[in-house]
PDB file of C-alpha atoms in Angstrom:
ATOM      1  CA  UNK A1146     -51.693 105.261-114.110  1.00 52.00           C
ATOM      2  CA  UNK A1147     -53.976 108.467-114.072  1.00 59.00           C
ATOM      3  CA  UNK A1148     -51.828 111.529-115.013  1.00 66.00           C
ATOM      4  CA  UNK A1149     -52.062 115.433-113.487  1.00 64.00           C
ATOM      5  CA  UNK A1150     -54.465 117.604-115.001  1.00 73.00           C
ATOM      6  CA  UNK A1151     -55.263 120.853-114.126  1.00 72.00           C
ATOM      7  CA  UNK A1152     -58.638 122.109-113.878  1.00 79.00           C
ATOM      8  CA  UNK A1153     -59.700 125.285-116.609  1.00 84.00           C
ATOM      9  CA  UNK A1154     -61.676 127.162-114.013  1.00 83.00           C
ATOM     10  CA  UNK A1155     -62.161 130.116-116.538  1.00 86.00           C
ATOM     11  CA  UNK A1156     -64.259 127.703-118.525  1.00 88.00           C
ATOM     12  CA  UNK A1157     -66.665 126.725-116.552  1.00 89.00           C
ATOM     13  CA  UNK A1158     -70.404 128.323-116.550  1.00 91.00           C
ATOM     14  CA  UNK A1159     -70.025 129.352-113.064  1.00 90.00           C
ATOM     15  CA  UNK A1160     -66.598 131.646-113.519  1.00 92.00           C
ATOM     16  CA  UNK A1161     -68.320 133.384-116.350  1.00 93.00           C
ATOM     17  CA  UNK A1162     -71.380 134.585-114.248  1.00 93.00           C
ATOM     18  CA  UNK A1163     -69.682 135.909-111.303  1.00 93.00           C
ATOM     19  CA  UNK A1164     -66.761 137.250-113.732  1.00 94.00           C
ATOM     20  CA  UNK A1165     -69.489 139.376-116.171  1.00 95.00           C
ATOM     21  CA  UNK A1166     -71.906 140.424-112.902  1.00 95.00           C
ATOM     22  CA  UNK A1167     -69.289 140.811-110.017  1.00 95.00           C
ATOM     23  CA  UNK A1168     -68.857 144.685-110.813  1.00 95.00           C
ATOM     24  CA  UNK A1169     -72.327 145.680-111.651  1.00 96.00           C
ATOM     25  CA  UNK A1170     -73.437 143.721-108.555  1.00 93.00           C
ATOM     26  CA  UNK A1171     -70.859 145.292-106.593  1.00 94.00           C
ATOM     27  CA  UNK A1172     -71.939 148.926-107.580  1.00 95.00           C
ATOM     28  CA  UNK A1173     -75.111 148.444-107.517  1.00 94.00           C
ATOM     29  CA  UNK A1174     -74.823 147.623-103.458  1.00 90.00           C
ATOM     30  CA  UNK A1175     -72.247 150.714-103.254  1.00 91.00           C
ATOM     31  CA  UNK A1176     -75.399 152.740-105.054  1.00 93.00           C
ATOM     32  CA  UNK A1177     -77.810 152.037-102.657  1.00 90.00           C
ATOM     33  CA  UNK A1178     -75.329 152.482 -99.695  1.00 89.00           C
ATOM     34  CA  UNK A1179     -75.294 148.932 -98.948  1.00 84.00           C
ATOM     35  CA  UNK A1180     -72.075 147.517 -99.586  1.00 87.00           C
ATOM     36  CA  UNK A1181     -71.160 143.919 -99.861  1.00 85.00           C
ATOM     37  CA  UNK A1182     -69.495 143.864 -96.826  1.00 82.00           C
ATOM     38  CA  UNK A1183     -65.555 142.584 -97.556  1.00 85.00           C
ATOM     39  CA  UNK A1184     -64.809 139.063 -96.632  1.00 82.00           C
ATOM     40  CA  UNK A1185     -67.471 138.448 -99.604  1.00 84.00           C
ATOM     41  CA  UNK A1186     -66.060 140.641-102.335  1.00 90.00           C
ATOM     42  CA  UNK A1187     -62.744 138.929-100.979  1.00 91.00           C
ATOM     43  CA  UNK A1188     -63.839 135.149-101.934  1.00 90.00           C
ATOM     44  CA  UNK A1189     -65.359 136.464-105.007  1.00 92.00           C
ATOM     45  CA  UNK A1190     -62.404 138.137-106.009  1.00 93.00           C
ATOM     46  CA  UNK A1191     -60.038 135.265-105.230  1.00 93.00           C
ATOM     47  CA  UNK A1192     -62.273 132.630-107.054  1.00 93.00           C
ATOM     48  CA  UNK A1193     -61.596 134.580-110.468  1.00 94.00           C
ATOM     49  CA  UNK A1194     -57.938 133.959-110.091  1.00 93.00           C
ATOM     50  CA  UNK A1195     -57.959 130.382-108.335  1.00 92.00           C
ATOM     51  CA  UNK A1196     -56.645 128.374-110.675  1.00 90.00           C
ATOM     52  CA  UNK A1197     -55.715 130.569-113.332  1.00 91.00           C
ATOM     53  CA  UNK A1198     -52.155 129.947-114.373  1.00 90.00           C
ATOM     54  CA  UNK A1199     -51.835 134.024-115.478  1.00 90.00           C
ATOM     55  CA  UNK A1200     -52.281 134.585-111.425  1.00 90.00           C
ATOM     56  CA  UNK A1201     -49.370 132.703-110.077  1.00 91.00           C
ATOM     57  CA  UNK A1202     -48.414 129.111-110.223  1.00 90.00           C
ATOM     58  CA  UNK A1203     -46.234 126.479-109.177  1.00 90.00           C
ATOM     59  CA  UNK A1204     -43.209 124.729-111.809  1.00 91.00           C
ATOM     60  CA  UNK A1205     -43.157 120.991-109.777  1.00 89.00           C
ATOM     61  CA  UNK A1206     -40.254 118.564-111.548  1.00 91.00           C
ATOM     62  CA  UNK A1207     -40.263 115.207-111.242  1.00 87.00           C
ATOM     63  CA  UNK A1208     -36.663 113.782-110.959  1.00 89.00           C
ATOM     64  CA  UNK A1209     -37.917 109.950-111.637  1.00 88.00           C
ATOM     65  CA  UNK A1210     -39.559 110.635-115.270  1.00 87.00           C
ATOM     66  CA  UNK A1211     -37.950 114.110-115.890  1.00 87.00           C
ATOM     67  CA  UNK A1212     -41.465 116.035-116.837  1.00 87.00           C
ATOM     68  CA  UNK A1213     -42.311 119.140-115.263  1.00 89.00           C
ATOM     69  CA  UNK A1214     -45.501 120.452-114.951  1.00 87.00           C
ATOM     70  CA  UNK A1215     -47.780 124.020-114.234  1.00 87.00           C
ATOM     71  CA  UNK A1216     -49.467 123.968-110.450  1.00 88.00           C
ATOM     72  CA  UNK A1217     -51.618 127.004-110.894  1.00 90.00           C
ATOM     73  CA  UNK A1218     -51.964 128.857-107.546  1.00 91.00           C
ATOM     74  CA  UNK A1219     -55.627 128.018-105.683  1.00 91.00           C
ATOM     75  CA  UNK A1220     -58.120 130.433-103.550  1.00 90.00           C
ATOM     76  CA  UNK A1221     -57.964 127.972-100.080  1.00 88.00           C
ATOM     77  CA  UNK A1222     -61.526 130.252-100.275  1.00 84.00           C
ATOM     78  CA  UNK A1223     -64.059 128.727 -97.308  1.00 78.00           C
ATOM     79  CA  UNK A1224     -67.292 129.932 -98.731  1.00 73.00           C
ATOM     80  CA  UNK A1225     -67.670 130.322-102.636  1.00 76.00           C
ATOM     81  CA  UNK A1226     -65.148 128.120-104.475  1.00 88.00           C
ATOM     82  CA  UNK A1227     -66.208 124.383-105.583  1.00 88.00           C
ATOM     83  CA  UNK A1228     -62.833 123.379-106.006  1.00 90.00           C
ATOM     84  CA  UNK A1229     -61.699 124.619-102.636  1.00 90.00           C
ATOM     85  CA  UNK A1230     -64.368 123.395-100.547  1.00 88.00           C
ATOM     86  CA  UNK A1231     -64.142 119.993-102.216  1.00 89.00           C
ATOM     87  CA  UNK A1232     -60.693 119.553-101.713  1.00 89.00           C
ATOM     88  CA  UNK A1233     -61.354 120.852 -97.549  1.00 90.00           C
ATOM     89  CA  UNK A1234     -64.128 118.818 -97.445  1.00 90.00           C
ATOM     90  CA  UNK A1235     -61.882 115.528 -98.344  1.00 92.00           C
ATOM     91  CA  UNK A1236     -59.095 116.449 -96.303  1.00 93.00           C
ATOM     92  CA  UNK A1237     -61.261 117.333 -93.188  1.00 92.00           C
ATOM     93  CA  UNK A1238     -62.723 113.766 -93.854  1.00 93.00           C
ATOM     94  CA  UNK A1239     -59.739 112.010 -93.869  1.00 94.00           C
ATOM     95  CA  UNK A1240     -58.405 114.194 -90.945  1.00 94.00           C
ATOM     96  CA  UNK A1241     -61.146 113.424 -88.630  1.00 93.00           C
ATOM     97  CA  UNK A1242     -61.147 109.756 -89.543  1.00 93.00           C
ATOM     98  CA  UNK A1243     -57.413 109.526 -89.767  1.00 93.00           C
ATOM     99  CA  UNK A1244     -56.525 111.525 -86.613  1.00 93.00           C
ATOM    100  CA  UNK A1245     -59.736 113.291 -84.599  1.00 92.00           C
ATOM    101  CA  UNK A1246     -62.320 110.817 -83.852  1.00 92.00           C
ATOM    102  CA  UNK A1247     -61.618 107.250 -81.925  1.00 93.00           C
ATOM    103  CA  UNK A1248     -62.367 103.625 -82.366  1.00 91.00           C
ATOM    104  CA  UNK A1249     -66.019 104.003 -81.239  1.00 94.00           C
ATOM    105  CA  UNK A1250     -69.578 104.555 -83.127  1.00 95.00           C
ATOM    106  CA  UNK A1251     -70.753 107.486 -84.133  1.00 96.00           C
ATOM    107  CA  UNK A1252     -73.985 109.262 -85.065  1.00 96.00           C
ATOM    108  CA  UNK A1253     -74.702 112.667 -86.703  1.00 97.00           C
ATOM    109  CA  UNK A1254     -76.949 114.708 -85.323  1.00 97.00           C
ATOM    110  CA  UNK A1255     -79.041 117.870 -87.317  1.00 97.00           C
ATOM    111  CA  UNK A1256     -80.277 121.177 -85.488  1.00 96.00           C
ATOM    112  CA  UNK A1257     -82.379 123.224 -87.419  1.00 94.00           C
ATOM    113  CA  UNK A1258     -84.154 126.586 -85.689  1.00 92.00           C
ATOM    114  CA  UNK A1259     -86.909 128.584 -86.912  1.00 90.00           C
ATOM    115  CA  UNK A1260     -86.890 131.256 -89.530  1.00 85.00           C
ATOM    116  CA  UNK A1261     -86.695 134.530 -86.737  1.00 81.00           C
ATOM    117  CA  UNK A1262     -83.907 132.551 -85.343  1.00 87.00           C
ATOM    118  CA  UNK A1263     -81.692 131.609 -88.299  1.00 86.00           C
ATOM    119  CA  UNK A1264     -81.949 135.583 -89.080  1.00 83.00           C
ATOM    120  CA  UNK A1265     -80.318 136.356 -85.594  1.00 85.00           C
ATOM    121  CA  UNK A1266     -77.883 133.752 -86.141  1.00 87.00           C
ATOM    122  CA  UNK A1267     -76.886 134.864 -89.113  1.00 84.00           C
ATOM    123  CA  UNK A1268     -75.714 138.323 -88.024  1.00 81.00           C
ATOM    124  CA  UNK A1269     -74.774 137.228 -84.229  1.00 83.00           C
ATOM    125  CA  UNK A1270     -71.885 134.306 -83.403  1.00 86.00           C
ATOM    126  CA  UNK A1271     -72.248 134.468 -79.920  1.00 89.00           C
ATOM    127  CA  UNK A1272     -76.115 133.423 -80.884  1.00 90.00           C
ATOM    128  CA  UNK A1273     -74.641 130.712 -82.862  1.00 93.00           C
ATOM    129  CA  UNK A1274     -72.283 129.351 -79.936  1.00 94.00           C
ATOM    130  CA  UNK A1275     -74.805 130.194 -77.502  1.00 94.00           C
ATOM    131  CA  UNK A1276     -77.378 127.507 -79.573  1.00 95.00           C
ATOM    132  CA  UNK A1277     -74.539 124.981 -79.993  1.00 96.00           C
ATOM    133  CA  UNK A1278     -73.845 124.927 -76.570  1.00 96.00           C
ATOM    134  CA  UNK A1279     -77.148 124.023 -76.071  1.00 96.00           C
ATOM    135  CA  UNK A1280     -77.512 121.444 -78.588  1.00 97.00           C
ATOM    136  CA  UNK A1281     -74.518 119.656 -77.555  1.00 97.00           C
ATOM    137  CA  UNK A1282     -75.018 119.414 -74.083  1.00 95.00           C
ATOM    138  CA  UNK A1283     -78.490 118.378 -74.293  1.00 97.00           C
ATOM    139  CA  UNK A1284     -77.391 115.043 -76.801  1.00 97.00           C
ATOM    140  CA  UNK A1285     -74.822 114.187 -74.352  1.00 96.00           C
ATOM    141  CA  UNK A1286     -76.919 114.477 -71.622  1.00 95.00           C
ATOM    142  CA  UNK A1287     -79.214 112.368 -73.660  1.00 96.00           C
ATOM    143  CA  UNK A1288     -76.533 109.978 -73.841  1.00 96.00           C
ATOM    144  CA  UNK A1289     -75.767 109.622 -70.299  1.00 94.00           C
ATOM    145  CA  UNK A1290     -79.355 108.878 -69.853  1.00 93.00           C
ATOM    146  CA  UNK A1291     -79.746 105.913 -72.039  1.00 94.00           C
ATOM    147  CA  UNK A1292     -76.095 104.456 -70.508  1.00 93.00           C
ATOM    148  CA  UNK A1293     -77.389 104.851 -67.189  1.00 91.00           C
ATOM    149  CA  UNK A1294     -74.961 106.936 -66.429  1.00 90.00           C
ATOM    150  CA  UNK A1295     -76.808 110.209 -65.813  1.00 87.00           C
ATOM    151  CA  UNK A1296     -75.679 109.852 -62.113  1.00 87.00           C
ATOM    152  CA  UNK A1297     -71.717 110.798 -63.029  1.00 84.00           C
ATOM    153  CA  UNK A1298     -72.852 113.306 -64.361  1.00 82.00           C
ATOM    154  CA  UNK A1299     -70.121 115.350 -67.070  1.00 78.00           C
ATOM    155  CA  UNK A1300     -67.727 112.856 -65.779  1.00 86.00           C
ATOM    156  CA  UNK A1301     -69.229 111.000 -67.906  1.00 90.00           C
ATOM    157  CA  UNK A1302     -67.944 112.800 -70.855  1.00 91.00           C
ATOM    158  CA  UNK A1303     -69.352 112.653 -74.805  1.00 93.00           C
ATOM    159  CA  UNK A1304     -67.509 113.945 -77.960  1.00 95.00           C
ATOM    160  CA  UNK A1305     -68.453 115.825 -81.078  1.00 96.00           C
ATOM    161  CA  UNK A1306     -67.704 117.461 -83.877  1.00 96.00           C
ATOM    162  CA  UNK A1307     -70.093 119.938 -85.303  1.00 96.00           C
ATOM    163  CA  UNK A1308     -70.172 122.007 -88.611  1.00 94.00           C
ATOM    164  CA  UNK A1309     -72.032 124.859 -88.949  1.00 93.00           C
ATOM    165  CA  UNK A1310     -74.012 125.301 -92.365  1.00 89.00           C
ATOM    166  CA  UNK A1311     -75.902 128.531 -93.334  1.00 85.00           C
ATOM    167  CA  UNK A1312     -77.836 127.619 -96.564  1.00 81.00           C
ATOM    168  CA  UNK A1313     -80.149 124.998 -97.469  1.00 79.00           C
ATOM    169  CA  UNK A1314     -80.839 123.055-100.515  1.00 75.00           C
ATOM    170  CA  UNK A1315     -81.935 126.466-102.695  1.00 70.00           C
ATOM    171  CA  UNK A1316     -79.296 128.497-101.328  1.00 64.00           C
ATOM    172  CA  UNK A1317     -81.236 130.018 -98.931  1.00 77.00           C
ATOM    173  CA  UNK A1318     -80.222 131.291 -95.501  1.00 80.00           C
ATOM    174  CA  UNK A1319     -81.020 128.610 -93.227  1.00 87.00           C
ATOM    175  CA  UNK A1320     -78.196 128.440 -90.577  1.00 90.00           C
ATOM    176  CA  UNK A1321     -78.211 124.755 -89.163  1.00 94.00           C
ATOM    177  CA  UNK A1322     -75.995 122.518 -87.203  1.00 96.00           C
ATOM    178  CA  UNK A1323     -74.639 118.976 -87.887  1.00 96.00           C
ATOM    179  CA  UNK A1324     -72.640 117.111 -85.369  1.00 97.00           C
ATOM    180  CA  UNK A1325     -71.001 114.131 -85.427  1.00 96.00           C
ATOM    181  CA  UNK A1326     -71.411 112.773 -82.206  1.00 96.00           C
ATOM    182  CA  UNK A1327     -69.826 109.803 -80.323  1.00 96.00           C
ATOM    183  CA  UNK A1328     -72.596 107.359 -80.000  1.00 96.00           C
ATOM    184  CA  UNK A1329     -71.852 106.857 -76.103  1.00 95.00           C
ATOM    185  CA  UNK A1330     -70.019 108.600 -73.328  1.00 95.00           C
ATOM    186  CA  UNK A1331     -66.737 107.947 -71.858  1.00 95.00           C
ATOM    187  CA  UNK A1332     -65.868 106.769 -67.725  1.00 92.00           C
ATOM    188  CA  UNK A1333     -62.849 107.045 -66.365  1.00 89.00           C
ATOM    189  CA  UNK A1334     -61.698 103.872 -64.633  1.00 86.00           C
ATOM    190  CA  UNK A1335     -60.006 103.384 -61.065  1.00 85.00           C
ATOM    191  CA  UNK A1336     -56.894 102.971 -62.859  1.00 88.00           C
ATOM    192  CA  UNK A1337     -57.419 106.062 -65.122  1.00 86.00           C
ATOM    193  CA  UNK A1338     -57.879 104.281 -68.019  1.00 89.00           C
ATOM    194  CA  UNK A1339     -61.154 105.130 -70.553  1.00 91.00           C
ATOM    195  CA  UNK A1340     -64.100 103.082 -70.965  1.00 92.00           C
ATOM    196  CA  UNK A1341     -66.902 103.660 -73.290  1.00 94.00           C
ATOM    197  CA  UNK A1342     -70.184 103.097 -72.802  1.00 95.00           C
ATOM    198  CA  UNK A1343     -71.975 102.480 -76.310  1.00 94.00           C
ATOM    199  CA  UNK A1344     -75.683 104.250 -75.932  1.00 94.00           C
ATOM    200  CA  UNK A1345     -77.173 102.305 -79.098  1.00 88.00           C
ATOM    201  CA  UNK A1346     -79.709 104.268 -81.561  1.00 94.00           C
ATOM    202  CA  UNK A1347     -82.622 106.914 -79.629  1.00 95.00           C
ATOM    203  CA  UNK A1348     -86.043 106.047 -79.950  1.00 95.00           C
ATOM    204  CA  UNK A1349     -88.284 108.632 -81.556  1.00 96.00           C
ATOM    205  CA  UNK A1350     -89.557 109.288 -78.319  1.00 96.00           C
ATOM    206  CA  UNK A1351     -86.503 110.108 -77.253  1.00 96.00           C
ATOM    207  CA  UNK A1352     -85.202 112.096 -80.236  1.00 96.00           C
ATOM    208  CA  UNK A1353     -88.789 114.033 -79.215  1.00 96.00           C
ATOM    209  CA  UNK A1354     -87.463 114.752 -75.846  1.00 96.00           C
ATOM    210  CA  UNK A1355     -83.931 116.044 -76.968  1.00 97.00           C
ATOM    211  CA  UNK A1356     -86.182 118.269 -79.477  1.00 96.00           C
ATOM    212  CA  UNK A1357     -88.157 119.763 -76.764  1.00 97.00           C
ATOM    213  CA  UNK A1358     -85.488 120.610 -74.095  1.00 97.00           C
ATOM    214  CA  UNK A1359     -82.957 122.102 -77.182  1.00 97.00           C
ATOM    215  CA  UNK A1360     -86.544 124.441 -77.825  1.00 95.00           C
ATOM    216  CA  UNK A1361     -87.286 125.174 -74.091  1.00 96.00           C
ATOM    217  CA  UNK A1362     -83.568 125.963 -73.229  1.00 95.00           C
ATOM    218  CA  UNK A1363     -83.227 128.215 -76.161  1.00 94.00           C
ATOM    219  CA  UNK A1364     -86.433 129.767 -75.533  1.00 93.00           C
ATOM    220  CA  UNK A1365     -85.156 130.875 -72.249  1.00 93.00           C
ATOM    221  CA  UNK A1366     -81.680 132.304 -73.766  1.00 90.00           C
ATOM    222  CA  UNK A1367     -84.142 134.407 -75.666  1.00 89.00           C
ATOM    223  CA  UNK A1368     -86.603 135.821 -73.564  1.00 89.00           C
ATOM    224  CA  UNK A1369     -83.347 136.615 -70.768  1.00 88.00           C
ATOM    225  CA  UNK A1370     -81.560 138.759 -73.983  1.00 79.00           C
ATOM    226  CA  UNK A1371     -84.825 140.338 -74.905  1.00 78.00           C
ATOM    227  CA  UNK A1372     -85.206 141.090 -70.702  1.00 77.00           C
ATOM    228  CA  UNK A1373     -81.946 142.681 -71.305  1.00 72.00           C
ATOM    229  CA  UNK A1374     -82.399 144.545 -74.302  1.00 67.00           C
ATOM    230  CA  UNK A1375     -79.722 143.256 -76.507  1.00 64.00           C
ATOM    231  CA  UNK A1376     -81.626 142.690 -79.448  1.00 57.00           C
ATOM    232  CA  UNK A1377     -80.777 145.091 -82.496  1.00 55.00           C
ATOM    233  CA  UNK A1378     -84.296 146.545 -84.188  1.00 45.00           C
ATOM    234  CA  UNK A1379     -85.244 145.169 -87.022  1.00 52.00           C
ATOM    235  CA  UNK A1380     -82.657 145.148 -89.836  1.00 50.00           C
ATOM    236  CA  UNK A1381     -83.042 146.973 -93.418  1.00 52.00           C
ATOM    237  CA  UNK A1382     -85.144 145.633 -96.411  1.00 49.00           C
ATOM    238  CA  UNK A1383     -82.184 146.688 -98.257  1.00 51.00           C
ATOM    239  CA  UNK A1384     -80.075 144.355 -96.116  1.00 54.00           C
ATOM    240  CA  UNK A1385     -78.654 141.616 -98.258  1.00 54.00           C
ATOM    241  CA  UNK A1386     -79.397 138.696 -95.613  1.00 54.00           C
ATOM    242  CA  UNK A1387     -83.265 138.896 -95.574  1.00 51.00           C
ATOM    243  CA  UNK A1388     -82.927 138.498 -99.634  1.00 51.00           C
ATOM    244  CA  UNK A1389     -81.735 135.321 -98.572  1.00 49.00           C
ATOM    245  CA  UNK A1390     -84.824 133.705 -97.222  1.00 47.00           C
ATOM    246  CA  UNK A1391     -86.636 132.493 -99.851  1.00 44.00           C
TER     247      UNK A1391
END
């Protein structure tokens, strides 16, 4: 039987760098009147006391063997803290698995954009629904297309989940989209009952097409914004996001 033990997050190589550079870092950006801005300095902050028994814990007791043991207090951070994210990313797992998705395939799809365009994503959400939008309706369009169902149109309704990344392999900014979509579409029966349609794995040539109509479509979101003149000039080389890039 494998027994409770907390982790010693203020051993680890990783505490001890942001712990003895945090400050400096932090004045340094306050120096050059570009300040970190605060939901950052807040997960950096809250990772040097998650799990730290001096910052707040829990006593738990167990009535059947009488032993009591120290829960320290945790971050719940969303961006910065290993333990955090790995315990989200298990519990989304078994959430979506458990309760979200249904008895049906399922395939994950990956959006990346170009470099310009992971910049403007990066500062703009409404960019980033605007390009999921996109993205999603043009697989399960793509879907109703290879079920022969294109002529229902979005009665013939797909499902997805989709989680937004913004860093690549080297840490770098490179805002991309993976969805977990339903390998089919959905009908609804005479009866009102649900029927899925199972769409089977894309060609390449068809994994081309979705590729070129995300591109065109987005394409034209830009060029009507530019039209408009909602596009900000272009941002500081003291801004911490283009640092990002590499």
């Amino acid at each position: 039987m494998s027994a409770y033990r907390p982790r010693r997050a203020w051993e680890s190589p990783l505490y001890h760098a942001v712990a003895e550079n945090l400050a400096t870092f932090l004045a340094d950006r306050q120096l050059r009147g570009r300040p970190v801005p605060f939901f950052v300095v807040r997960d950096f902050r809250a990772f040097l006391d998650c799990g730290v028994p001096a910052h707040g814990f829990l006593r738990v007791h167990c009535e059947a063997c009488g032993r009591d043991r120290i829960v320290p207090f945790s971050c719940k951070g969303r961006g910065f803290c290993p333990s955090c994210c790995g315990r989200r990313m298990a519990e989304t797992a078994a959430r979506l698995i458990d309760e979200t998705l249904p008895e049906a395939p399922v395939r994950q799809w990956v959006l990346t954009v170009p470099y310009a365009l992971r910049f403007l994503l990066a500062y703009d959400r409404e960019w980033i629904a605007a390009v999921h939008h996109v993205f999603l309706n043009t697989v399960f369009a793509s879907l109703r297309r290879r079920t022969g169902l294109s002529s229902l149109g979005r009665n013939a309704k797909g499902g997805a989940v989709t989680f937004v990344q913004r860093f690549g392999d080297a840490l770098n900014l490179n805002v991309h989209f993976h969805a977990l979509a339903l390998d089919g579409v959905y009908s609804e029966t005479e009866d009102g009952a649900l029927l899925f349609h199972p769409a089977g794995p894309p060609s390449d040539d068809e994994v081309g097409r979705v590729v070129a109509r995300v591109a065109r479509r987005v394409k034209g979101l830009l060029a009507r914004r530019a039209e408009a003149g909602d596009f900000d000039a272009e941002p500081d080389s003291e801004d911490l996001l283009p640092a990002l890039y590499g």
